[in-house]
XYZ file of C-alpha atoms in Angstrom:
334
model
C 86.705 30.912 -4.931
C 87.890 30.271 -1.626
C 86.681 33.947 -0.337
C 83.571 33.445 -2.300
C 82.658 30.202 -0.813
C 83.793 31.720 2.954
C 81.221 34.770 2.363
C 78.406 32.056 1.022
C 78.869 29.752 3.953
C 79.789 32.116 7.145
C 77.376 35.329 5.644
C 74.496 33.641 3.740
C 74.047 30.133 5.037
C 75.409 30.877 8.333
C 77.438 28.024 9.283
C 78.969 29.708 12.365
C 74.987 30.109 13.661
C 73.925 26.345 12.790
C 77.262 25.639 14.822
C 75.637 27.624 17.848
C 72.167 26.933 17.728
C 73.089 23.377 17.567
C 75.211 23.974 20.583
C 72.410 25.534 22.598
C 70.595 22.692 21.588
C 72.605 19.949 22.679
C 74.546 22.040 26.027
C 71.893 23.923 27.249
C 68.882 22.409 25.900
C 69.958 18.969 26.668
C 68.453 17.364 23.687
C 69.979 15.509 20.723
C 70.134 16.596 17.587
C 69.249 12.797 16.446
C 65.773 13.119 18.151
C 63.376 14.956 16.285
C 62.709 17.711 19.171
C 66.197 18.452 19.112
C 66.242 19.175 15.499
C 62.482 20.604 15.667
C 63.760 23.233 17.493
C 67.476 23.857 16.057
C 65.549 24.348 12.383
C 63.255 27.060 14.155
C 66.020 28.707 15.897
C 68.313 28.489 13.053
C 66.404 29.613 10.771
C 64.096 31.507 12.043
C 67.348 33.987 13.420
C 69.118 33.461 9.775
C 65.485 34.788 8.103
C 65.866 37.767 10.190
C 69.180 38.871 9.984
C 69.457 38.422 6.417
C 65.964 40.408 5.791
C 66.925 43.342 8.298
C 70.370 43.775 6.394
C 69.062 43.292 2.683
C 66.023 45.251 3.427
C 67.596 48.108 4.541
C 69.991 47.956 1.810
C 67.293 47.741 -0.626
C 65.161 50.608 0.529
C 68.320 52.921 0.808
C 68.363 51.833 -3.246
C 64.563 52.424 -3.423
C 65.022 56.041 -1.721
C 65.965 56.961 -5.216
C 62.877 55.785 -6.820
C 60.115 57.163 -5.459
C 56.711 56.390 -7.537
C 57.050 59.900 -8.859
C 59.951 59.359 -10.363
C 59.237 56.040 -10.906
C 56.389 57.273 -13.286
C 58.326 58.976 -14.545
C 61.294 56.723 -15.725
C 58.278 53.876 -16.878
C 56.339 56.920 -18.541
C 59.694 57.717 -21.186
C 59.422 54.206 -22.560
C 56.793 52.158 -24.131
C 56.143 48.414 -25.740
C 58.068 45.611 -24.314
C 60.922 48.306 -23.334
C 58.397 49.222 -20.324
C 57.252 45.920 -20.037
C 61.189 44.880 -18.680
C 61.632 48.246 -17.061
C 58.397 47.474 -14.918
C 59.563 44.275 -13.894
C 62.666 45.229 -12.707
C 61.764 48.070 -11.131
C 59.176 45.411 -9.282
C 62.767 43.734 -7.755
C 63.494 47.114 -5.850
C 59.975 46.938 -3.891
C 59.992 44.680 -1.260
C 56.084 44.550 -1.143
C 53.652 41.102 -1.314
C 50.956 41.209 -3.141
C 48.858 43.571 -1.314
C 51.123 46.170 -0.795
C 51.551 46.309 -4.431
C 48.245 46.928 -5.239
C 47.945 50.337 -4.394
C 51.217 51.476 -6.362
C 49.339 49.510 -9.051
C 46.288 51.698 -8.799
C 48.498 54.795 -8.719
C 50.414 54.085 -11.712
C 47.474 53.189 -13.767
C 46.037 56.418 -12.292
C 48.853 58.224 -13.668
C 48.867 57.435 -17.226
C 50.842 54.535 -17.591
C 49.643 51.503 -19.621
C 48.006 49.179 -17.996
C 50.163 46.167 -19.074
C 53.014 48.193 -18.103
C 51.605 48.115 -14.619
C 50.361 44.563 -14.767
C 54.299 43.976 -15.495
C 55.147 45.746 -12.117
C 52.303 44.078 -9.929
C 53.592 40.482 -10.832
C 57.543 41.210 -10.595
C 56.814 42.821 -7.365
C 55.575 40.670 -4.580
C 56.847 37.749 -6.820
C 60.778 38.313 -7.266
C 63.194 41.353 -4.838
C 66.597 41.427 -4.625
C 66.232 40.088 -1.066
C 64.841 36.900 -2.289
C 68.208 36.218 -4.144
C 70.030 36.045 -1.523
C 67.911 34.389 0.958
C 67.402 31.730 -1.757
C 71.008 31.633 -2.389
C 71.223 31.053 1.319
C 69.136 28.060 1.545
C 69.762 26.659 -1.416
C 72.317 28.176 -3.924
C 73.121 30.521 -6.602
C 71.975 28.828 -9.449
C 68.620 27.874 -8.381
C 68.430 31.970 -6.831
C 69.514 33.522 -10.521
C 67.360 31.444 -12.538
C 64.358 32.066 -9.803
C 64.625 35.271 -10.602
C 65.249 35.265 -14.007
C 61.638 33.198 -14.978
C 59.620 35.242 -12.030
C 60.906 38.440 -14.400
C 60.534 36.487 -17.651
C 56.638 35.940 -16.518
C 56.484 39.475 -15.401
C 57.246 40.512 -18.820
C 54.816 38.322 -20.754
C 52.134 38.701 -18.317
C 52.124 42.850 -18.800
C 53.018 42.230 -22.569
C 50.023 39.983 -23.504
C 47.336 42.262 -21.130
C 48.720 45.215 -22.641
C 48.286 43.700 -26.657
C 44.586 42.143 -25.177
C 43.663 46.323 -25.090
C 41.604 45.249 -21.893
C 41.788 49.313 -20.304
C 37.541 49.063 -20.357
C 37.786 46.102 -17.411
C 39.260 48.627 -15.261
C 37.437 50.019 -12.612
C 36.357 53.982 -13.850
C 37.307 55.128 -9.976
C 40.846 54.124 -10.824
C 40.871 56.613 -13.932
C 38.707 59.643 -12.396
C 41.096 59.768 -9.576
C 44.174 61.421 -12.404
C 46.686 61.599 -9.874
C 48.697 64.148 -10.232
C 52.265 63.035 -9.480
C 54.725 66.396 -9.069
C 58.307 66.741 -8.577
C 59.848 64.876 -4.865
C 61.917 66.880 -2.993
C 65.368 65.268 -2.436
C 65.957 63.316 0.308
C 69.137 63.568 2.090
C 71.653 60.733 3.231
C 70.196 60.926 7.142
C 66.813 61.087 5.554
C 67.101 58.081 3.185
C 69.353 56.282 6.205
C 66.220 57.409 8.201
C 63.421 55.719 5.208
C 65.591 52.462 5.157
C 65.376 52.107 8.951
C 61.868 52.488 8.756
C 61.115 50.299 6.071
C 63.183 47.734 7.686
C 60.914 48.138 10.662
C 57.459 48.288 8.809
C 58.290 44.955 6.435
C 59.639 42.783 9.884
C 56.115 44.184 11.711
C 54.103 42.992 8.812
C 55.859 39.563 7.828
C 57.388 38.232 11.943
C 54.380 36.074 11.938
C 54.281 34.493 7.973
C 58.083 34.019 8.913
C 57.398 32.405 11.987
C 54.411 30.340 10.970
C 56.737 29.307 7.833
C 59.416 28.076 9.976
C 57.168 26.311 12.379
C 55.901 24.721 9.328
C 58.894 23.711 7.671
C 60.195 21.969 11.116
C 57.461 20.115 11.218
C 57.624 18.756 7.830
C 61.389 18.578 7.947
C 61.355 16.059 11.080
C 57.813 14.801 11.853
C 55.871 14.157 8.294
C 57.466 10.895 6.869
C 59.198 11.598 3.643
C 57.494 8.820 2.255
C 53.824 10.636 2.591
C 55.292 13.761 1.167
C 56.831 12.211 -1.766
C 53.862 10.007 -2.436
C 51.606 13.471 -3.070
C 54.264 15.980 -4.150
C 57.301 13.767 -5.544
C 59.103 14.815 -8.830
C 57.670 11.297 -10.451
C 54.053 12.637 -9.788
C 52.460 14.589 -12.780
C 50.182 16.357 -10.565
C 52.666 17.476 -7.974
C 53.411 21.051 -9.703
C 49.159 21.321 -10.233
C 48.602 20.666 -6.637
C 50.987 22.373 -5.182
C 50.278 25.974 -7.421
C 46.611 25.316 -5.984
C 47.429 24.614 -2.715
C 49.197 27.657 -2.345
C 46.357 30.129 -3.554
C 44.344 30.352 -0.389
C 47.447 31.122 1.776
C 48.439 34.738 2.299
C 52.270 35.430 2.935
C 55.263 36.635 0.992
C 58.643 34.780 0.054
C 60.179 35.646 3.138
C 57.513 33.071 4.851
C 57.515 30.341 2.218
C 60.949 29.580 1.939
C 61.375 27.471 5.051
C 58.172 25.569 3.821
C 60.226 25.105 0.253
C 63.545 24.335 1.740
C 61.847 21.499 4.141
C 60.061 19.788 1.060
C 62.815 19.756 -0.691
C 64.771 17.726 1.991
C 61.917 15.336 1.903
C 62.310 14.595 -1.858
C 59.815 17.077 -3.090
C 60.838 17.882 -6.983
C 62.341 22.002 -6.853
C 60.133 22.595 -9.061
C 56.982 21.713 -7.038
C 58.441 23.748 -4.194
C 58.775 26.805 -6.516
C 55.692 26.917 -8.040
C 53.971 26.395 -4.553
C 56.280 29.420 -3.342
C 54.743 31.530 -6.700
C 51.223 30.494 -5.855
C 51.471 32.072 -2.658
C 53.345 35.086 -3.344
C 51.784 36.182 -6.959
C 48.209 34.315 -6.548
C 47.340 34.938 -2.845
C 43.307 34.826 -2.586
C 43.635 37.881 -0.278
C 45.020 39.898 -3.066
C 42.889 38.171 -5.477
C 40.109 39.979 -3.817
C 41.558 43.007 -3.451
C 42.395 43.122 -7.604
C 38.644 42.114 -8.070
C 38.113 46.030 -6.392
C 39.836 47.580 -9.186
C 39.782 45.252 -12.412
C 36.648 43.410 -13.545
C 36.022 39.723 -13.848
C 37.127 39.454 -17.435
C 40.525 41.446 -16.544
C 40.834 39.041 -13.043
C 40.524 35.696 -14.893
C 43.194 36.796 -17.234
C 45.623 37.990 -15.061
C 45.020 35.074 -12.758
C 45.539 32.546 -15.832
C 48.423 33.775 -17.684
C 50.246 33.915 -14.007
C 49.179 30.630 -13.144
C 50.059 28.994 -16.283
C 53.341 30.685 -15.982
C 53.532 29.113 -12.704
C 53.075 25.362 -13.788
C 54.718 26.176 -16.870
C 57.689 26.876 -14.530
C 57.373 24.323 -11.862
C 57.509 21.631 -15.076
C 60.363 23.058 -16.256
C 62.323 23.086 -13.148
C 61.199 19.575 -12.124
C 62.358 18.571 -15.440
C 65.826 20.011 -15.557
C 66.459 19.840 -11.870
C 70.284 18.346 -12.291
C 71.434 21.608 -13.854
C 70.688 23.330 -10.456
C 72.272 20.512 -8.349
């Protein structure tokens, strides 16, 4: 237990980094941690460095594992199953693909073109941006393991239920015809050497960092501002756990944004520190990652309005239900 606590504090929460940045702010910048400016600068530097260190290490490890599951192999694995088993497997495979919602859509097209049931591919589409292994560690580092594990479980459940419902509705006719006309043939992939897998993992880290660095900086900047400049009374008056509308507002506010979980975590962290309910903050994160407006626009080019509306309705209802549930039972995660 002592070793686990040390690992959690020093490797995930990075208390050593917190203290190092505090020394930088106080001794080098000459600012007090008791001032808004000093605390904001500390929040920004500490969270940015911590997120990028964890992100780089985790994406490298996850990408190495992912190198064993290219689209061809993933398709074959999923093709061996049907029904809810296939939905569960698709949701789980989505956790090892650290993609944002827009990056997941090309794989969704590829899987559908290759003949996978749309219910299975929608389970993957929901899970991939919403839940990944890196998010578990980052959530644990910012909050705690109970919250991290619970978030992953409800995200997977939402992906499985969403895909299962869409599959049972028999909506294949509401997928644009060009997707099926592609009829992609996925051949045998050449096995990679250890060196090639390491190179793939390194390239994935660089590629994902290039894609998310700006969103991380923006997210941490917003988090720092919320944490130190926006009065707690103002935030809780709108998004307080005691406000029935808080989860609805948080979900709706998240939809126009485009970011992944790495950019939304610092905002959620600051909101919770200001008294916003755990479920409200998680609903905001899920709204941004799973229902971002750009991803919905991209998906509208692939599916017809009825299927798009059903997908949106299922995911939005699930997020709202999850948000209210976490708010109601937040005492279990403290």
